[in-house]
mmCIF file of C-alpha atoms in Angstrom:
data_model
loop_
_atom_site.group_PDB
_atom_site.id
_atom_site.type_symbol
_atom_site.label_atom_id
_atom_site.label_comp_id
_atom_site.label_asym_id
_atom_site.label_seq_id
_atom_site.Cartn_x
_atom_site.Cartn_y
_atom_site.Cartn_z
ATOM 1 C CA UNK A 11 4.432 -6.746 13.598
ATOM 2 C CA UNK A 12 5.517 -6.458 10.031
ATOM 3 C CA UNK A 13 2.281 -5.996 8.026
ATOM 4 C CA UNK A 14 1.741 -5.237 4.437
ATOM 5 C CA UNK A 15 -1.786 -3.628 3.823
ATOM 6 C CA UNK A 16 -3.346 -3.940 0.445
ATOM 7 C CA UNK A 17 -6.648 -2.960 -0.977
ATOM 8 C CA UNK A 18 -8.448 -1.525 -4.077
ATOM 9 C CA UNK A 19 -8.963 2.288 -4.426
ATOM 10 C CA UNK A 20 -11.871 3.425 -2.327
ATOM 11 C CA UNK A 21 -11.645 0.472 0.203
ATOM 12 C CA UNK A 22 -10.440 2.650 3.074
ATOM 13 C CA UNK A 23 -6.816 1.377 2.973
ATOM 14 C CA UNK A 24 -5.335 4.829 3.720
ATOM 15 C CA UNK A 25 -7.668 5.470 6.663
ATOM 16 C CA UNK A 26 -7.042 2.050 8.045
ATOM 17 C CA UNK A 27 -3.359 2.188 7.604
ATOM 18 C CA UNK A 28 -3.107 5.286 9.872
ATOM 19 C CA UNK A 29 -5.454 3.884 12.464
ATOM 20 C CA UNK A 30 -3.738 0.413 12.497
ATOM 21 C CA UNK A 31 -0.235 1.860 12.663
ATOM 22 C CA UNK A 32 -1.253 3.930 15.721
ATOM 23 C CA UNK A 33 -3.023 1.078 17.384
ATOM 24 C CA UNK A 34 -0.050 -1.258 16.689
ATOM 25 C CA UNK A 35 2.623 1.257 17.721
ATOM 26 C CA UNK A 36 4.449 0.801 14.329
ATOM 27 C CA UNK A 37 5.221 3.441 11.604
ATOM 28 C CA UNK A 38 2.863 3.641 8.726
ATOM 29 C CA UNK A 39 5.295 3.484 5.663
ATOM 30 C CA UNK A 40 3.683 4.680 2.480
ATOM 31 C CA UNK A 41 5.585 4.879 -0.723
ATOM 32 C CA UNK A 42 3.891 8.088 -1.547
ATOM 33 C CA UNK A 43 5.031 9.591 1.656
ATOM 34 C CA UNK A 44 8.612 8.142 1.095
ATOM 35 C CA UNK A 45 8.691 9.795 -2.316
ATOM 36 C CA UNK A 46 7.454 13.175 -0.962
ATOM 37 C CA UNK A 47 10.074 13.093 1.809
ATOM 38 C CA UNK A 48 12.905 12.239 -0.438
ATOM 39 C CA UNK A 49 12.080 14.842 -3.031
ATOM 40 C CA UNK A 50 11.421 17.472 -0.305
ATOM 41 C CA UNK A 51 14.772 16.587 1.380
ATOM 42 C CA UNK A 52 16.660 16.726 -1.859
ATOM 43 C CA UNK A 53 18.196 13.294 -1.193
ATOM 44 C CA UNK A 54 19.991 11.756 -4.163
ATOM 45 C CA UNK A 55 17.132 9.207 -4.555
ATOM 46 C CA UNK A 56 14.683 12.076 -4.283
ATOM 47 C CA UNK A 57 16.494 14.108 -6.967
ATOM 48 C CA UNK A 58 16.442 11.023 -9.226
ATOM 49 C CA UNK A 59 12.775 10.321 -8.666
ATOM 50 C CA UNK A 60 11.857 13.904 -9.227
ATOM 51 C CA UNK A 61 13.472 13.779 -12.699
ATOM 52 C CA UNK A 62 11.038 11.014 -13.708
ATOM 53 C CA UNK A 63 8.061 12.594 -11.906
ATOM 54 C CA UNK A 64 8.641 15.927 -13.730
ATOM 55 C CA UNK A 65 8.757 14.116 -17.032
ATOM 56 C CA UNK A 66 5.461 12.457 -16.221
ATOM 57 C CA UNK A 67 7.053 9.020 -16.138
ATOM 58 C CA UNK A 68 6.822 6.200 -13.652
ATOM 59 C CA UNK A 69 9.758 6.141 -11.137
ATOM 60 C CA UNK A 70 11.751 3.028 -11.970
ATOM 61 C CA UNK A 71 11.625 0.097 -9.591
ATOM 62 C CA UNK A 72 15.300 0.395 -8.809
ATOM 63 C CA UNK A 73 14.669 3.897 -7.321
ATOM 64 C CA UNK A 74 11.527 2.897 -5.394
ATOM 65 C CA UNK A 75 13.194 -0.328 -4.093
ATOM 66 C CA UNK A 76 16.151 1.789 -2.796
ATOM 67 C CA UNK A 77 13.909 4.245 -1.156
ATOM 68 C CA UNK A 78 11.879 1.558 0.592
ATOM 69 C CA UNK A 79 15.058 -0.296 1.634
ATOM 70 C CA UNK A 80 16.422 2.907 3.137
ATOM 71 C CA UNK A 81 13.208 3.603 5.006
ATOM 72 C CA UNK A 82 12.911 0.155 6.506
ATOM 73 C CA UNK A 83 16.390 0.713 8.068
ATOM 74 C CA UNK A 84 15.264 3.632 10.139
ATOM 75 C CA UNK A 85 15.109 3.089 13.900
ATOM 76 C CA UNK A 86 11.267 3.426 14.248
ATOM 77 C CA UNK A 87 10.809 0.446 11.850
ATOM 78 C CA UNK A 88 13.143 -2.071 13.623
ATOM 79 C CA UNK A 89 10.386 -3.679 15.609
ATOM 80 C CA UNK A 90 7.796 -3.556 12.958
ATOM 81 C CA UNK A 91 5.850 -1.478 10.390
ATOM 82 C CA UNK A 92 2.778 -1.306 8.306
ATOM 83 C CA UNK A 93 3.721 -1.127 4.730
ATOM 84 C CA UNK A 94 1.264 0.558 2.303
ATOM 85 C CA UNK A 95 1.580 0.840 -1.519
ATOM 86 C CA UNK A 96 4.550 -1.516 -1.893
ATOM 87 C CA UNK A 97 5.141 -4.101 -3.287
ATOM 88 C CA UNK A 98 3.072 -3.528 -6.456
ATOM 89 C CA UNK A 99 4.755 -6.167 -8.724
ATOM 90 C CA UNK A 100 6.218 -9.684 -8.181
ATOM 91 C CA UNK A 101 9.594 -8.221 -8.829
ATOM 92 C CA UNK A 102 9.009 -5.995 -5.900
ATOM 93 C CA UNK A 103 7.777 -8.872 -3.728
ATOM 94 C CA UNK A 104 11.124 -10.580 -4.404
ATOM 95 C CA UNK A 105 12.931 -7.235 -3.610
ATOM 96 C CA UNK A 106 10.937 -6.885 -0.206
ATOM 97 C CA UNK A 107 11.739 -10.365 0.773
ATOM 98 C CA UNK A 108 15.431 -9.738 0.081
ATOM 99 C CA UNK A 109 15.250 -6.483 2.156
ATOM 100 C CA UNK A 110 13.728 -8.172 5.102
ATOM 101 C CA UNK A 111 15.981 -11.137 4.862
ATOM 102 C CA UNK A 112 19.040 -8.858 5.032
ATOM 103 C CA UNK A 113 17.564 -7.643 8.371
ATOM 104 C CA UNK A 114 16.921 -11.226 9.492
ATOM 105 C CA UNK A 115 13.202 -10.546 9.429
ATOM 106 C CA UNK A 116 10.061 -11.390 7.311
ATOM 107 C CA UNK A 117 6.493 -10.184 6.835
ATOM 108 C CA UNK A 118 4.158 -11.395 9.686
ATOM 109 C CA UNK A 119 0.873 -10.743 7.740
ATOM 110 C CA UNK A 120 -0.552 -9.457 4.525
ATOM 111 C CA UNK A 121 -3.942 -7.946 5.004
ATOM 112 C CA UNK A 122 -6.035 -7.377 1.865
ATOM 113 C CA UNK A 123 -9.150 -5.073 2.243
ATOM 114 C CA UNK A 124 -11.999 -6.385 0.008
ATOM 115 C CA UNK A 125 -14.909 -4.282 -1.032
ATOM 116 C CA UNK A 126 -18.048 -4.538 -3.220
ATOM 117 C CA UNK A 127 -17.182 -2.978 -6.503
ATOM 118 C CA UNK A 128 -20.469 -1.013 -6.871
ATOM 119 C CA UNK A 129 -20.010 0.388 -3.278
ATOM 120 C CA UNK A 130 -16.426 1.351 -4.057
ATOM 121 C CA UNK A 131 -17.503 3.031 -7.303
ATOM 122 C CA UNK A 132 -20.302 4.962 -5.484
ATOM 123 C CA UNK A 133 -17.758 5.969 -2.671
ATOM 124 C CA UNK A 134 -15.213 7.128 -5.227
ATOM 125 C CA UNK A 135 -17.786 9.042 -7.334
ATOM 126 C CA UNK A 136 -18.877 10.804 -4.114
ATOM 127 C CA UNK A 137 -15.211 11.604 -3.298
ATOM 128 C CA UNK A 138 -14.743 12.927 -6.855
ATOM 129 C CA UNK A 139 -17.675 15.262 -6.514
ATOM 130 C CA UNK A 140 -16.430 16.611 -3.089
ATOM 131 C CA UNK A 141 -12.929 17.102 -4.333
ATOM 132 C CA UNK A 142 -13.944 18.465 -7.799
ATOM 133 C CA UNK A 143 -12.288 15.772 -9.641
ATOM 134 C CA UNK A 144 -14.312 15.903 -12.881
ATOM 135 C CA UNK A 145 -11.989 13.262 -14.558
ATOM 136 C CA UNK A 146 -12.980 10.661 -12.039
ATOM 137 C CA UNK A 147 -15.918 9.250 -13.970
ATOM 138 C CA UNK A 148 -17.604 5.921 -13.357
ATOM 139 C CA UNK A 149 -15.836 4.343 -16.377
ATOM 140 C CA UNK A 150 -12.413 5.636 -15.248
ATOM 141 C CA UNK A 151 -13.041 4.366 -11.684
ATOM 142 C CA UNK A 152 -14.186 0.981 -12.778
ATOM 143 C CA UNK A 153 -11.075 0.673 -15.053
ATOM 144 C CA UNK A 154 -8.800 1.569 -12.144
ATOM 145 C CA UNK A 155 -10.469 -1.053 -10.075
ATOM 146 C CA UNK A 156 -9.906 -3.709 -12.986
ATOM 147 C CA UNK A 157 -6.197 -2.652 -13.291
ATOM 148 C CA UNK A 158 -5.838 -3.000 -9.443
ATOM 149 C CA UNK A 159 -7.424 -6.550 -9.570
ATOM 150 C CA UNK A 160 -5.109 -7.626 -12.473
ATOM 151 C CA UNK A 161 -1.976 -6.231 -10.972
ATOM 152 C CA UNK A 162 -2.670 -7.505 -7.490
ATOM 153 C CA UNK A 163 -3.967 -11.023 -8.200
ATOM 154 C CA UNK A 164 -0.343 -12.413 -8.659
ATOM 155 C CA UNK A 165 0.779 -10.790 -5.420
ATOM 156 C CA UNK A 166 -2.070 -12.008 -3.281
ATOM 157 C CA UNK A 167 -1.597 -15.519 -4.790
ATOM 158 C CA UNK A 168 2.041 -15.504 -3.652
ATOM 159 C CA UNK A 169 1.084 -14.427 -0.171
ATOM 160 C CA UNK A 170 -1.774 -16.843 0.032
ATOM 161 C CA UNK A 171 0.584 -19.631 -0.862
ATOM 162 C CA UNK A 172 2.918 -18.569 1.938
ATOM 163 C CA UNK A 173 -0.041 -18.598 4.344
ATOM 164 C CA UNK A 174 0.386 -14.885 5.024
ATOM 165 C CA UNK A 175 -2.692 -13.420 3.317
ATOM 166 C CA UNK A 176 -5.692 -12.430 5.227
ATOM 167 C CA UNK A 177 -8.724 -10.909 3.526
ATOM 168 C CA UNK A 178 -10.890 -8.553 5.479
ATOM 169 C CA UNK A 179 -14.191 -6.827 4.283
ATOM 170 C CA UNK A 180 -13.293 -3.193 4.148
ATOM 171 C CA UNK A 181 -16.791 -1.931 3.907
ATOM 172 C CA UNK A 182 -18.567 -0.474 6.982
ATOM 173 C CA UNK A 183 -17.672 2.063 9.668
ATOM 174 C CA UNK A 184 -13.895 2.774 10.293
ATOM 175 C CA UNK A 185 -14.020 1.154 13.790
ATOM 176 C CA UNK A 186 -15.836 -1.904 12.422
ATOM 177 C CA UNK A 187 -13.226 -2.544 9.783
ATOM 178 C CA UNK A 188 -10.415 -1.829 12.259
ATOM 179 C CA UNK A 189 -11.960 -4.303 14.681
ATOM 180 C CA UNK A 190 -12.167 -6.951 11.991
ATOM 181 C CA UNK A 191 -8.505 -6.438 10.994
ATOM 182 C CA UNK A 192 -7.365 -6.627 14.641
ATOM 183 C CA UNK A 193 -9.441 -9.731 15.241
ATOM 184 C CA UNK A 194 -7.627 -11.361 12.229
ATOM 185 C CA UNK A 195 -4.247 -10.254 13.396
ATOM 186 C CA UNK A 196 -5.062 -11.647 16.865
ATOM 187 C CA UNK A 197 -4.350 -8.413 18.570
#
């Protein structure tokens, strides 16, 4: 299966991505991991991305797109993948469509984890305390959730129009959420 996993900060997306990829026997492809691997490996794309990252700037879409395109051509992704953290914009949706079309494939499903805002805020405040993140205040967390909603709404609308979007409640025990996702995927 070729799956895109989306969800707001604190909804358990990272945890579910790892569990689901293992259960489905596909690689978990995270843009953060791709960036780190390219930078650590000193690849031409990694060198270019590091230049922006070191300057505190966003890595341009062109670099991100090329890194994702390269990662999707690896042998382990030939029969499926779980994509996490990409696409983030409508332009990237088009780019992903193009990448997959070049390989003669398409996304099978887009799973969006949903979560109650107050529960997510409480979860993230607790995580901030445990990890000593003093800058993760309630106001900052709520703003991050607003930004996620604003940026993601156009993407979920596109995928819903295509009949690919499945929304799953991301709250509860890890196995419960995994079970709900697998049920929705029919696996």
